[in-house]
Coordinates of C-alpha atoms in Angstrom, one line a residue:
M12 CA 82.9 135.4 62.9
A13 CA 84.4 136.5 59.5
N14 CA 85.8 140.0 59.1
P15 CA 83.3 142.6 57.7
A16 CA 83.1 142.8 54.0
I17 CA 84.0 145.5 51.5
L18 CA 82.1 144.6 48.2
T19 CA 83.2 145.9 44.8
V20 CA 81.1 145.4 41.7
D21 CA 82.1 146.3 38.1
D22 CA 81.3 144.6 34.8
D23 CA 84.7 145.4 33.3
P24 CA 87.1 142.6 34.4
A25 CA 90.2 144.8 34.3
V26 CA 88.6 147.5 36.4
S27 CA 87.1 145.0 38.7
R28 CA 90.4 143.3 39.4
S29 CA 92.1 146.7 39.8
V30 CA 89.7 148.1 42.4
A31 CA 89.6 144.9 44.4
R32 CA 93.5 144.7 44.3
D33 CA 93.8 148.3 45.6
V34 CA 91.2 147.8 48.3
R35 CA 92.7 144.4 49.4
R36 CA 96.2 145.9 49.6
R37 CA 95.1 148.6 52.1
Y38 CA 92.3 146.9 54.0
G39 CA 92.7 143.1 53.5
D40 CA 94.1 142.5 57.0
R41 CA 90.9 143.8 58.6
Y42 CA 88.2 143.4 56.0
R43 CA 87.2 140.7 53.5
V44 CA 87.1 142.0 50.0
V45 CA 84.3 140.5 47.9
R46 CA 84.4 141.1 44.1
A47 CA 81.4 140.7 41.7
D48 CA 81.1 141.3 37.9
S49 CA 77.4 142.3 37.8
G50 CA 74.7 143.9 40.0
E51 CA 72.8 140.6 40.2
A52 CA 75.9 138.6 41.2
A53 CA 76.7 141.3 43.8
L54 CA 73.1 141.1 45.3
E55 CA 73.4 137.3 45.5
A56 CA 76.7 137.7 47.4
L57 CA 75.0 140.2 49.8
R58 CA 72.1 137.7 50.4
E59 CA 74.6 135.0 51.3
I60 CA 76.5 137.3 53.7
K61 CA 73.2 138.4 55.2
L62 CA 72.1 134.8 55.9
R63 CA 75.4 134.0 57.5
G64 CA 74.8 136.9 59.9
E65 CA 78.0 138.7 58.8
Q66 CA 78.6 142.4 58.1
V67 CA 79.1 144.6 55.1
A68 CA 80.9 147.9 55.7
V69 CA 81.3 149.5 52.3
L70 CA 79.8 149.0 48.8
L71 CA 81.8 150.2 45.8
A72 CA 79.7 150.0 42.6
D73 CA 80.4 151.1 39.0
Y74 CA 77.7 153.3 37.5
R75 CA 77.7 151.9 33.9
M76 CA 76.8 148.2 34.1
P77 CA 74.3 146.4 31.8
Q78 CA 71.0 145.0 33.1
M79 CA 71.4 146.8 36.4
N80 CA 73.4 150.0 36.8
G81 CA 75.3 151.0 39.9
I82 CA 72.4 153.2 41.2
Q83 CA 69.9 150.4 40.8
F84 CA 72.3 148.0 42.5
L85 CA 72.9 150.3 45.5
E86 CA 69.1 150.9 45.8
A87 CA 68.5 147.1 46.0
A88 CA 71.5 146.6 48.4
M89 CA 70.0 149.1 50.8
D90 CA 67.2 146.7 51.5
I91 CA 69.7 144.0 52.6
F92 CA 72.4 146.1 54.4
P93 CA 70.9 149.6 55.1
R94 CA 73.9 150.7 57.2
A95 CA 76.6 149.8 54.7
R96 CA 78.3 153.0 53.2
R97 CA 77.6 153.4 49.5
V98 CA 80.2 154.7 47.0
L99 CA 79.5 155.1 43.2
L100 CA 82.4 154.7 40.8
T101 CA 81.7 156.9 37.8
A102 CA 83.2 158.7 34.8
Y103 CA 83.3 162.5 34.5
A104 CA 80.5 162.4 31.9
D105 CA 78.2 160.7 34.4
T106 CA 78.7 163.2 37.2
D107 CA 75.1 164.5 37.0
A108 CA 73.8 161.0 37.5
A109 CA 76.0 160.5 40.5
I110 CA 74.7 163.8 42.0
D111 CA 71.1 162.6 41.4
A112 CA 71.9 159.4 43.2
I113 CA 72.6 161.2 46.4
N114 CA 68.9 161.8 46.7
I115 CA 67.8 158.4 45.1
V116 CA 69.9 156.0 47.2
D117 CA 71.3 158.3 49.9
L118 CA 74.7 158.0 48.3
D119 CA 77.6 158.6 50.6
H120 CA 80.2 159.5 48.0
Y121 CA 80.9 159.3 44.3
L122 CA 84.4 158.6 43.0
L123 CA 85.7 159.6 39.6
K124 CA 87.6 157.0 37.5
P125 CA 90.5 156.5 37.3
W126 CA 91.4 156.8 41.0
N127 CA 95.2 156.7 40.6
P128 CA 97.1 157.2 42.7
P129 CA 94.8 155.3 45.2
E130 CA 96.7 156.8 48.2
E131 CA 95.4 160.3 47.2
K132 CA 92.0 159.5 45.5
L133 CA 90.7 156.1 46.7
Y134 CA 92.0 155.4 50.2
P135 CA 90.9 158.7 51.8
V136 CA 87.3 158.2 50.6
V137 CA 87.2 154.5 51.8
D138 CA 88.8 155.5 55.1
A139 CA 86.1 158.1 55.7
M140 CA 83.4 155.5 54.8
L141 CA 84.9 153.0 57.2
D142 CA 85.1 155.5 60.0
A143 CA 81.4 156.4 59.4
W144 CA 80.4 152.7 59.3
I145 CA 82.4 151.8 62.5
A146 CA 80.5 154.5 64.3
A147 CA 77.1 152.7 63.5
P148 CA 77.8 149.3 62.1
D149 CA 75.4 146.5 61.2
E150 CA 75.2 144.0 64.1
A151 CA 77.1 140.8 63.5
I152 CA 75.0 137.8 64.5
N153 CA 76.4 134.4 65.3
E154 CA 73.2 132.7 66.6
T155 CA 70.2 131.0 65.0
R156 CA 67.6 133.4 63.7
V157 CA 63.9 132.6 63.5
V158 CA 61.6 134.7 61.3
G159 CA 57.8 134.2 61.7
H160 CA 54.4 135.7 62.6
R161 CA 53.3 136.6 66.1
W162 CA 50.3 134.3 66.0
S163 CA 51.7 131.5 63.9
A164 CA 51.5 128.0 65.5
P165 CA 54.4 126.7 63.4
S166 CA 56.5 129.7 64.3
F167 CA 55.7 129.1 68.0
A168 CA 56.6 125.4 67.6
V169 CA 60.0 126.2 66.3
R170 CA 60.8 128.8 69.0
D171 CA 59.5 126.4 71.7
F172 CA 61.7 123.6 70.4
L173 CA 64.8 125.7 70.3
A174 CA 64.2 127.2 73.7
R175 CA 63.5 123.9 75.4
N176 CA 66.7 122.4 73.9
L177 CA 68.6 125.5 75.1
V178 CA 69.6 126.6 71.6
P179 CA 70.2 130.4 71.6
Y180 CA 68.1 132.1 68.9
R181 CA 66.9 135.5 67.9
W182 CA 63.2 136.0 67.1
L183 CA 62.3 138.4 64.3
L184 CA 58.8 139.3 63.1
A185 CA 58.3 138.8 59.4
D186 CA 56.5 142.2 59.0
E187 CA 59.4 144.1 60.6
A188 CA 62.4 145.4 58.8
E189 CA 65.1 142.9 59.7
G190 CA 62.8 140.0 59.4
G191 CA 61.8 141.2 56.0
R192 CA 65.4 141.5 54.9
L193 CA 66.2 137.9 55.9
L194 CA 63.1 136.7 54.0
S195 CA 64.2 138.7 51.0
A196 CA 67.7 137.3 51.2
A197 CA 66.3 133.8 51.3
G198 CA 64.0 134.5 48.4
L199 CA 60.8 134.0 50.5
S200 CA 57.5 135.8 51.0
V201 CA 56.0 136.7 54.3
D202 CA 53.5 133.7 53.8
E203 CA 56.3 131.1 53.9
V204 CA 57.4 131.4 57.5
P205 CA 58.8 130.2 59.8
L206 CA 62.2 130.7 58.3
V207 CA 65.2 129.5 60.4
V208 CA 68.6 130.8 59.5
T209 CA 71.5 128.9 61.2
P210 CA 74.8 130.6 62.1
D211 CA 76.4 129.2 59.0
G212 CA 73.8 130.8 56.7
T213 CA 71.7 127.7 56.0
S214 CA 68.0 128.6 55.4
L215 CA 65.4 126.2 56.7
V216 CA 61.8 126.8 55.6
R217 CA 59.1 125.4 57.9
P218 CA 61.6 122.7 59.2
S219 CA 60.5 119.6 61.0
E220 CA 61.9 119.1 64.5
A221 CA 64.3 116.4 63.2
E222 CA 65.6 118.7 60.4
L223 CA 65.9 121.6 62.8
A224 CA 67.8 119.5 65.4
A225 CA 70.3 118.3 62.7
H226 CA 71.2 121.9 61.7
V227 CA 71.5 123.5 65.2
G228 CA 74.0 121.1 66.7
L229 CA 71.8 118.5 68.4
T230 CA 72.7 114.9 68.0
T231 CA 70.1 112.7 66.3
T232 CA 72.0 109.5 65.2
P233 CA 73.4 106.9 67.6
A234 CA 77.1 106.3 67.5
E235 CA 76.7 102.6 68.1
E236 CA 74.2 99.8 67.4
F237 CA 74.3 98.1 70.9
Y238 CA 74.4 99.6 74.4
D239 CA 74.3 98.4 77.9
L240 CA 71.5 100.8 78.7
V241 CA 69.0 102.7 76.7
V242 CA 67.0 105.4 78.5
V243 CA 63.8 106.5 76.8
G244 CA 62.8 110.0 77.9
A245 CA 65.0 112.8 79.1
G246 CA 63.0 114.2 82.0
P247 CA 64.4 114.2 85.5
A248 CA 64.1 110.4 85.8
G249 CA 65.7 109.8 82.4
L250 CA 68.5 112.3 83.1
G251 CA 69.1 110.7 86.5
A252 CA 69.4 107.3 85.0
A253 CA 71.7 108.5 82.2
V254 CA 74.0 110.3 84.7
Y255 CA 74.3 107.3 87.1
G256 CA 74.4 104.7 84.3
A257 CA 77.2 106.5 82.4
S258 CA 79.1 107.4 85.6
E259 CA 79.2 103.7 86.6
G260 CA 80.6 102.6 83.3
L261 CA 77.5 101.5 81.4
R262 CA 77.4 102.3 77.7
T263 CA 74.4 104.6 77.9
V264 CA 72.3 106.4 75.4
L265 CA 69.4 108.7 76.2
L266 CA 66.6 109.1 73.7
E267 CA 64.3 112.1 73.7
Q268 CA 61.5 112.9 71.2
R269 CA 61.3 116.7 71.8
A270 CA 63.6 118.2 74.4
T271 CA 65.5 117.4 77.6
G272 CA 63.8 118.2 80.8
G273 CA 60.3 117.0 80.1
Q274 CA 57.6 119.0 82.0
A275 CA 60.1 119.9 84.7
G276 CA 62.2 121.6 82.1
Q277 CA 59.4 124.0 81.4
S278 CA 59.0 125.0 85.0
S279 CA 59.9 128.7 85.6
R280 CA 61.1 127.9 89.2
I281 CA 61.4 124.8 91.3
E282 CA 61.8 125.8 95.0
N283 CA 61.5 122.5 96.9
Y284 CA 64.3 120.6 95.2
L285 CA 67.0 119.6 97.6
G286 CA 70.2 121.7 97.5
F287 CA 68.7 124.8 95.9
P288 CA 67.5 127.0 98.8
D289 CA 66.8 129.9 96.4
G290 CA 65.1 127.8 93.8
V291 CA 66.2 126.8 90.3
S292 CA 64.5 127.0 87.0
G293 CA 63.6 123.8 85.2
A294 CA 65.8 125.0 82.3
Q295 CA 68.8 125.5 84.6
L296 CA 68.4 122.1 86.3
T297 CA 68.0 120.4 82.9
D298 CA 71.1 122.0 81.5
R299 CA 73.2 121.0 84.4
A300 CA 71.9 117.4 84.3
R301 CA 72.4 117.2 80.6
R302 CA 76.0 118.5 80.7
Q303 CA 76.7 116.1 83.6
A304 CA 75.4 113.1 81.6
L305 CA 77.5 114.2 78.6
R306 CA 80.6 114.6 80.8
F307 CA 80.3 111.0 82.0
G308 CA 80.1 109.8 78.4
A309 CA 76.4 109.3 77.8
E310 CA 75.0 110.0 74.4
I311 CA 71.9 112.1 74.1
L312 CA 69.8 111.9 71.0
T313 CA 67.0 114.4 70.2
T314 CA 63.9 114.0 68.0
R315 CA 64.1 110.2 68.1
E316 CA 60.6 108.8 68.5
V317 CA 60.5 105.3 69.8
V318 CA 57.5 103.4 68.5
A319 CA 58.0 99.8 69.7
L320 CA 59.8 97.7 72.3
Q321 CA 60.4 94.0 72.0
A322 CA 62.6 91.2 73.4
G323 CA 65.1 89.3 71.4
G324 CA 66.5 86.7 73.8
S325 CA 68.5 88.6 76.3
T326 CA 68.6 91.7 74.1
R327 CA 66.0 94.5 74.2
L328 CA 65.2 96.1 70.9
L329 CA 63.7 99.5 70.4
R330 CA 62.3 100.6 67.0
F331 CA 62.2 104.2 65.9
G332 CA 59.6 105.9 63.8
D333 CA 61.8 105.8 60.7
G334 CA 62.1 102.0 60.9
S335 CA 65.6 101.9 62.3
M336 CA 66.4 100.0 65.5
I337 CA 68.7 100.2 68.5
A338 CA 69.6 97.3 70.9
A339 CA 70.7 97.1 74.5
H340 CA 71.0 94.8 77.4
T341 CA 68.6 96.9 79.5
V342 CA 66.1 99.7 79.1
V343 CA 64.8 102.4 81.4
L344 CA 61.3 103.8 80.5
A345 CA 61.2 107.4 81.7
T346 CA 58.8 108.9 79.2
G347 CA 57.0 110.9 81.9
V348 CA 53.5 112.3 81.3
S349 CA 51.9 114.9 79.1
Y350 CA 49.2 117.5 79.9
R351 CA 45.7 116.4 79.0
M352 CA 44.0 118.3 76.3
L353 CA 41.2 120.6 77.4
E354 CA 38.0 119.8 75.5
A355 CA 36.1 122.9 74.7
P356 CA 35.0 124.5 71.4
G357 CA 37.7 126.6 69.7
L358 CA 40.7 125.5 71.8
A359 CA 42.1 123.0 69.3
E360 CA 42.0 125.5 66.5
L361 CA 43.8 128.2 68.5
T362 CA 46.5 126.0 70.0
G363 CA 49.8 127.7 69.5
R364 CA 48.0 130.9 68.7
G365 CA 47.2 132.1 72.2
V366 CA 46.3 128.7 73.7
F367 CA 49.3 126.8 75.1
Y368 CA 49.8 123.6 77.0
G369 CA 52.5 124.0 79.7
S370 CA 54.2 127.2 80.6
A371 CA 55.5 128.3 77.2
A372 CA 58.1 130.5 78.9
T373 CA 59.1 131.9 75.5
E374 CA 55.8 133.8 75.5
A375 CA 56.2 135.5 78.9
P376 CA 57.8 138.8 77.6
S377 CA 54.9 139.1 75.1
C378 CA 52.4 139.0 77.9
A379 CA 53.6 142.3 79.4
G380 CA 50.8 144.5 80.6
Q381 CA 48.1 142.0 79.6
E382 CA 45.5 139.7 81.2
I383 CA 46.4 136.1 81.1
Y384 CA 44.5 133.0 82.2
I385 CA 45.9 129.7 83.6
V386 CA 43.9 126.5 83.9
G387 CA 45.0 124.1 86.6
G388 CA 45.6 123.9 90.4
A389 CA 48.8 121.8 90.7
N390 CA 52.3 123.0 91.3
S391 CA 53.1 123.4 87.6
A392 CA 50.2 125.9 87.3
G393 CA 51.3 127.7 90.4
Q394 CA 54.9 128.1 89.3
A395 CA 53.7 129.4 86.0
A396 CA 51.4 131.9 87.6
V397 CA 54.2 133.3 89.8
H398 CA 56.5 133.6 86.7
F399 CA 53.9 135.3 84.5
S400 CA 52.9 137.7 87.3
R401 CA 56.3 139.5 86.7
Y402 CA 55.1 140.4 83.2
A403 CA 51.3 140.4 83.0
K404 CA 48.9 143.0 84.2
R405 CA 46.9 140.3 86.0
V406 CA 47.1 136.5 86.1
H407 CA 43.9 134.6 86.6
I408 CA 44.1 131.0 87.9
L409 CA 41.0 129.0 87.0
I410 CA 40.3 125.9 89.2
R411 CA 37.4 123.5 89.4
A412 CA 37.8 123.0 93.2
G413 CA 37.0 125.4 95.9
D414 CA 40.6 126.2 96.7
L415 CA 44.2 125.2 96.0
R416 CA 44.9 123.2 99.1
R417 CA 44.2 119.8 97.7
S418 CA 46.5 120.0 94.8
M419 CA 49.2 122.6 95.3
S420 CA 52.2 122.8 97.8
Q421 CA 51.7 125.2 100.7
Y422 CA 54.8 127.2 99.8
L423 CA 53.3 128.1 96.4
I424 CA 49.9 128.9 97.9
A425 CA 51.6 131.3 100.3
Q426 CA 53.5 133.0 97.4
I427 CA 50.4 133.3 95.3
Q428 CA 48.5 134.9 98.2
E429 CA 51.2 137.5 98.5
I430 CA 51.3 138.6 94.8
D431 CA 48.7 141.3 94.2
N432 CA 48.2 140.7 90.5
I433 CA 47.4 137.0 90.8
E434 CA 43.7 136.1 91.3
V435 CA 42.4 132.6 91.9
H436 CA 38.9 131.8 90.5
P437 CA 37.4 128.7 92.2
H438 CA 34.7 126.6 90.6
S439 CA 35.6 127.9 87.2
Q440 CA 36.1 126.0 83.9
V441 CA 36.7 127.1 80.3
V442 CA 33.8 126.2 78.1
A443 CA 34.8 128.0 74.8
A444 CA 37.5 130.0 73.1
E445 CA 37.1 132.5 70.2
G446 CA 39.3 134.5 68.0
D447 CA 40.1 135.5 64.4
G448 CA 43.5 134.0 63.8
H449 CA 44.4 134.0 67.5
L450 CA 42.8 133.8 70.9
E451 CA 40.7 136.9 71.7
R452 CA 38.0 135.8 74.1
L453 CA 37.3 133.1 76.7
S454 CA 34.0 131.8 78.0
M455 CA 34.0 130.4 81.5
C456 CA 31.4 128.6 83.5
D457 CA 30.6 128.0 87.2
P458 CA 29.6 124.3 87.2
R459 CA 27.5 124.8 90.4
S460 CA 25.2 127.4 88.9
G461 CA 25.8 127.1 85.2
E462 CA 26.5 130.8 85.0
I463 CA 28.6 131.8 82.0
R464 CA 30.9 134.8 81.9
T465 CA 33.3 136.0 79.2
A466 CA 36.7 137.7 79.3
D467 CA 38.8 139.3 76.6
T468 CA 42.3 137.8 76.5
S469 CA 45.0 136.6 74.1
W470 CA 46.6 134.2 76.5
L471 CA 45.5 130.8 78.0
F472 CA 48.0 128.4 79.5
I473 CA 46.6 124.9 80.4
F474 CA 47.9 122.6 83.1
I475 CA 45.2 119.9 83.7
G476 CA 46.5 116.6 84.9
A477 CA 48.7 114.2 83.1
E478 CA 48.5 111.2 80.8
P479 CA 51.4 108.7 80.4
R480 CA 52.9 108.5 76.9
T481 CA 52.9 104.7 76.7
E482 CA 50.6 103.9 73.8
W483 CA 53.7 102.8 71.8
L484 CA 54.4 100.0 74.3
D485 CA 51.2 98.2 73.3
K486 CA 51.4 94.8 75.1
A487 CA 55.2 94.7 75.5
V488 CA 54.9 95.5 79.2
A489 CA 52.0 95.4 81.6
R490 CA 50.2 98.7 82.3
D491 CA 47.4 99.8 84.5
Q492 CA 44.0 101.0 83.2
R493 CA 45.3 104.6 82.8
G494 CA 48.4 103.5 80.9
F495 CA 51.0 103.8 83.7
V496 CA 53.7 101.0 83.7
L497 CA 53.3 98.4 86.4
T498 CA 56.5 97.4 88.2
G499 CA 57.8 95.2 91.0
P500 CA 55.2 94.1 93.6
D501 CA 52.3 95.6 91.6
L502 CA 53.0 92.8 89.0
L503 CA 52.5 90.0 91.6
A504 CA 48.7 89.4 91.4
D505 CA 47.8 87.0 94.2
G506 CA 51.5 86.2 94.6
Q507 CA 51.8 85.0 91.0
R508 CA 54.5 86.4 88.7
P509 CA 53.3 88.2 85.5
P510 CA 52.4 86.1 82.5
G511 CA 55.5 85.3 80.4
W512 CA 58.0 86.1 83.2
S513 CA 60.9 83.8 82.5
L514 CA 63.2 84.3 85.4
P515 CA 63.2 82.2 88.7
R516 CA 62.9 85.4 90.8
D517 CA 60.3 88.1 91.3
P518 CA 60.6 91.4 89.4
Y519 CA 62.8 94.0 91.0
H520 CA 61.1 97.0 92.6
L521 CA 61.3 99.2 89.4
E522 CA 61.3 96.3 86.9
S523 CA 58.5 95.9 84.4
S524 CA 56.9 92.7 83.2
M525 CA 59.7 92.3 80.7
P526 CA 62.9 91.4 82.5
G527 CA 65.6 94.0 82.0
V528 CA 63.2 96.8 81.3
F529 CA 62.7 99.2 84.2
A530 CA 60.4 102.2 84.7
A531 CA 61.2 105.4 86.6
G532 CA 59.5 108.6 87.3
D533 CA 56.0 109.8 86.5
V534 CA 55.4 107.0 83.9
R535 CA 55.5 104.4 86.6
A536 CA 52.2 103.4 88.3
D537 CA 51.7 105.0 91.7
S538 CA 55.0 106.9 91.6
V539 CA 55.4 110.2 93.6
K540 CA 55.0 113.0 91.1
R541 CA 57.9 115.1 92.2
V542 CA 61.2 116.0 90.5
A543 CA 63.3 114.7 93.4
S544 CA 61.6 111.3 93.5
A545 CA 61.9 111.0 89.7
V546 CA 65.7 111.6 89.9
G547 CA 65.9 109.1 92.8
E548 CA 64.1 106.5 90.8
G549 CA 66.4 107.0 87.8
A550 CA 69.4 106.4 90.1
M551 CA 67.7 103.4 91.8
A552 CA 66.9 101.9 88.4
V553 CA 70.6 101.8 87.5
S554 CA 71.4 100.1 90.8
L555 CA 68.9 97.4 89.9
I556 CA 70.2 97.2 86.4
H557 CA 73.7 96.2 87.8
R558 CA 72.0 93.4 89.8
Y559 CA 70.2 92.3 86.7
L560 CA 73.4 92.3 84.5
E561 CA 75.4 90.5 87.2
A562 CA 72.9 87.6 87.2
Q563 CA 72.9 87.2 83.4

């Protein structure tokens, strides 16, 4: 982080150099002296400093400047750095204007020119200003800042992407003071959010995920053109495959379209994972696995959408959405599953504005003291309910079944029963959502009686089943009717190998209908939908890959 700045502005070059020289001589070892020759140039410098998240301690402005005098400059500067101490440089003839400025711009001091000797006339004033500023400085910021609206779906998407990729950021509302200052510094209006300001001061307006990833330190471009192993999907299965592949010497790259961790990464707490008796959050588990893969030498690429898989002899080719390709000896498909969309009037329009798929943990603090609704009866819904119960006034779980026993682990059912502000509503389904700009009201139905009831709420989190993300595979590998990838024995219909199978052996247990392409985790047909089994399949896939490569 750069030293705090002392900014001087004077349109007279000789005076400007003189004041900057005197200030630098006394304070240059602790402060960065910024010199400007006009009010507008000084404001532009302040905007750049603001966007970089740095501090301004003192402003020294000459009164008599064309286009924008010193008082006008200081008034404008207050909107950018309200805590910076303000000193007006003025001649004796302008003393009345300087006195008036005390009321206009809350002037801290006016200094008569010339100020020689500076040891007697300049430095005592600046010392006093610096002492006052140090007592209540602007906060230096070295993290990404996001400015947006509370109920803006694009703003939520940016925050969710950063949170899921473990990028620290600060959330600022556009209609509050600091958010407004950043928008002003970037030359934007409140209607142009979200604005993302990176630690180096780069301003991104409504960025795409790929643009955002490239500016916050995430890797998006492969270092090589050919690998031993390409893993598609960075959930538990993909991370497991990447860790074991890289640790065993395979040139490994892990591709993820959105964020490492998959659905498990969104879980507030996983309590039945081996080795964590006190539980572990999905984000913590994901972070550890990600750092472990990187330590063993795996590459991890974010915001890379794979749109096609094809064979090229013994090489497996993957094509990205931008038309580029990556090649490897072997591939592990670990794309997991996504939550199904809930079909009801109003939900699509309010997604990201009170209606969320998955836990959306970034929203938990905003739910404080409010009624929230969760749709779903599996473990992910139960974990979210326990997490949100720490913030919300009441958490309502809506399930179609009569109770939770068929779909949720017993340890979670027991926890939910012990939490006073969680209420389970059996035989309930959402049939409509309403709101002006964000969710305000839900309509729910009892399918047995057809009875409709409504509830006022701004929060709905949906966890209803899962669909595999395999449309991009088309006919490259065999899939079942629901889209899950068939592997191993499931490919041997009536003892016959799959059509097009070219090897003199049967497919390995996790191998797909394309030799050298394996599936692990939730995307595989009839897999056990648990984090531990997904990690285990990722590791097992690497063991089978070694057998495959040795036979080539």
